[in-house]
Amino acid sequence: MKIILPEHIADITLEQFQKYALLLHREDLDDYQMNKRKIEIFTGIRYHDVQHISNKDFKDILKQIDIALNADVPFVNRVKIDSVEFGFAPNLDKITAKEFTDLSLYPLENIETYHKLMAILFRPVVN
């Protein structure tokens, strides 16, 4: 089986980050279960299949995921999703009242709504 591991934070999707952040708040898992779930999130290997990975690969995968999660990367104001390029709102002083209201509905502390914040702050690039 061939898996793709994130090399740095830019290789981690928002969905993976949100799932991982929720995982960190779980208190019902021991370290092994937590690590199995971590591997599941970042590799796509099903939770019950993770137990079949060799111990060396298990540790190496976790190490690489940790490297990716802890890497410093500069802010990227443009992203490409499928074939559409999105750019960060160029001037936050010029956002609409509705966008401002929507932003206030989704506090930064609530990782579960980051995708909604991103939908407001990033728009398709037209020029």
Short mmCIF file of C-alpha atoms in Angstrom, two decimals:
data_model
loop_
_atom_site.label_atom_id
_atom_site.label_comp_id
_atom_site.label_asym_id
_atom_site.label_seq_id
_atom_site.Cartn_x
_atom_site.Cartn_y
_atom_site.Cartn_z
CA MET A 1 0.00 0.00 0.00
CA LYS A 2 1.30 3.44 -0.89
CA ILE A 3 0.28 6.44 1.19
CA ILE A 4 0.96 10.14 0.78
CA LEU A 5 2.19 11.93 3.88
CA PRO A 6 2.09 15.69 4.38
CA GLU A 7 5.56 17.22 4.12
CA HIS A 8 4.54 20.58 5.58
CA ILE A 9 1.44 22.36 6.82
CA ALA A 10 0.51 23.43 3.28
CA ASP A 11 -0.12 19.76 2.46
CA ILE A 12 -2.76 19.51 5.18
CA THR A 13 -6.31 20.30 4.20
CA LEU A 14 -8.60 22.45 6.28
CA GLU A 15 -10.86 19.44 6.81
CA GLN A 16 -7.93 17.39 8.15
CA PHE A 17 -6.89 20.24 10.43
CA GLN A 18 -10.43 20.57 11.78
CA LYS A 19 -10.68 16.82 12.45
CA TYR A 20 -7.29 16.84 14.15
CA ALA A 21 -8.20 19.83 16.34
CA LEU A 22 -11.34 18.01 17.50
CA LEU A 23 -9.27 14.89 18.15
CA LEU A 24 -6.93 16.84 20.44
CA HIS A 25 -9.87 17.68 22.73
CA ARG A 26 -10.90 14.07 23.20
CA GLU A 27 -10.20 12.69 26.63
CA ASP A 28 -11.62 9.21 26.06
CA LEU A 29 -8.65 7.90 24.02
CA ASP A 30 -5.33 6.52 25.16
CA ASP A 31 -2.13 7.47 23.31
CA TYR A 32 -2.30 4.49 20.95
CA GLN A 33 -5.91 5.19 19.97
CA MET A 34 -5.11 8.89 19.55
CA ASN A 35 -2.18 8.08 17.27
CA LYS A 36 -4.25 5.63 15.23
CA ARG A 37 -6.87 8.33 14.68
CA LYS A 38 -4.15 10.84 13.80
CA ILE A 39 -2.80 8.48 11.13
CA GLU A 40 -6.32 7.89 9.85
CA ILE A 41 -6.95 11.64 9.48
CA PHE A 42 -3.74 12.47 7.63
CA THR A 43 -3.25 9.36 5.49
CA GLY A 44 -6.74 8.09 4.74
CA ILE A 45 -5.89 4.65 6.11
CA ARG A 46 -8.97 3.30 7.86
CA TYR A 47 -8.76 3.30 11.65
CA HIS A 48 -9.03 -0.50 11.93
CA ASP A 49 -6.34 -1.01 9.27
CA VAL A 50 -3.78 1.16 11.07
CA GLN A 51 -3.12 -1.68 13.54
CA HIS A 52 -1.62 -3.72 10.69
CA ILE A 53 1.15 -1.19 10.03
CA SER A 54 4.58 -2.22 11.22
CA ASN A 55 5.73 -0.51 14.41
CA LYS A 56 8.59 1.21 12.54
CA ASP A 57 6.24 2.59 9.87
CA PHE A 58 3.74 3.60 12.56
CA LYS A 59 6.41 5.68 14.32
CA ASP A 60 7.80 7.09 11.06
CA ILE A 61 4.34 8.15 9.86
CA LEU A 62 3.61 9.88 13.16
CA LYS A 63 6.99 11.62 13.07
CA GLN A 64 6.37 12.94 9.55
CA ILE A 65 2.87 14.15 10.44
CA ASP A 66 4.29 15.99 13.46
CA ILE A 67 6.96 17.61 11.30
CA ALA A 68 4.28 18.82 8.88
CA LEU A 69 2.04 20.11 11.68
CA ASN A 70 4.86 22.03 13.33
CA ALA A 71 6.47 23.56 10.25
CA ASP A 72 6.36 27.32 9.93
CA VAL A 73 5.06 28.54 6.59
CA PRO A 74 4.30 32.05 5.43
CA PHE A 75 0.71 33.19 4.92
CA VAL A 76 -0.54 32.35 1.44
CA ASN A 77 -3.06 34.82 0.10
CA ARG A 78 -4.00 32.72 -2.93
CA VAL A 79 -5.06 29.09 -3.09
CA LYS A 80 -6.24 26.90 -5.92
CA ILE A 81 -9.10 24.48 -5.37
CA ASP A 82 -9.74 22.26 -8.36
CA SER A 83 -9.32 24.74 -11.22
CA VAL A 84 -10.51 27.84 -9.36
CA GLU A 85 -8.03 30.29 -7.84
CA PHE A 86 -9.14 32.04 -4.66
CA GLY A 87 -7.56 35.11 -3.13
CA PHE A 88 -7.74 36.58 0.36
CA ALA A 89 -10.01 39.64 0.56
CA PRO A 90 -7.60 42.41 -0.45
CA ASN A 91 -9.06 45.08 1.81
CA LEU A 92 -10.96 44.06 4.93
CA ASP A 93 -12.12 47.67 5.38
CA LYS A 94 -14.18 47.24 2.23
CA ILE A 95 -16.05 44.06 3.10
CA THR A 96 -19.82 44.33 3.11
CA ALA A 97 -21.91 44.70 6.24
CA LYS A 98 -23.27 41.19 5.62
CA GLU A 99 -19.75 39.73 5.37
CA PHE A 100 -18.73 41.52 8.56
CA THR A 101 -21.83 40.21 10.35
CA ASP A 102 -21.12 36.70 9.09
CA LEU A 103 -17.51 36.93 10.28
CA SER A 104 -18.70 37.84 13.76
CA LEU A 105 -20.86 34.70 13.84
CA TYR A 106 -17.84 32.44 13.52
CA PRO A 107 -15.33 33.10 16.33
CA LEU A 108 -11.73 32.08 15.74
CA GLU A 109 -11.89 29.82 18.78
CA ASN A 110 -14.40 27.57 17.02
CA ILE A 111 -12.30 25.47 14.64
CA GLU A 112 -15.41 23.65 13.45
CA THR A 113 -16.48 26.78 11.53
CA TYR A 114 -13.15 27.68 9.92
CA HIS A 115 -14.45 26.58 6.53
CA LYS A 116 -17.21 29.19 6.83
CA LEU A 117 -14.65 31.89 7.69
CA MET A 118 -12.59 30.85 4.69
CA ALA A 119 -15.63 31.09 2.42
CA ILE A 120 -16.05 34.71 3.49
CA LEU A 121 -12.38 35.73 3.46
CA PHE A 122 -11.32 34.02 0.21
CA ARG A 123 -13.02 34.81 -3.09
CA PRO A 124 -12.52 33.68 -6.66
CA VAL A 125 -9.83 35.72 -8.41
CA VAL A 126 -11.25 37.46 -11.46
CA ASN A 127 -8.29 39.57 -12.67
#
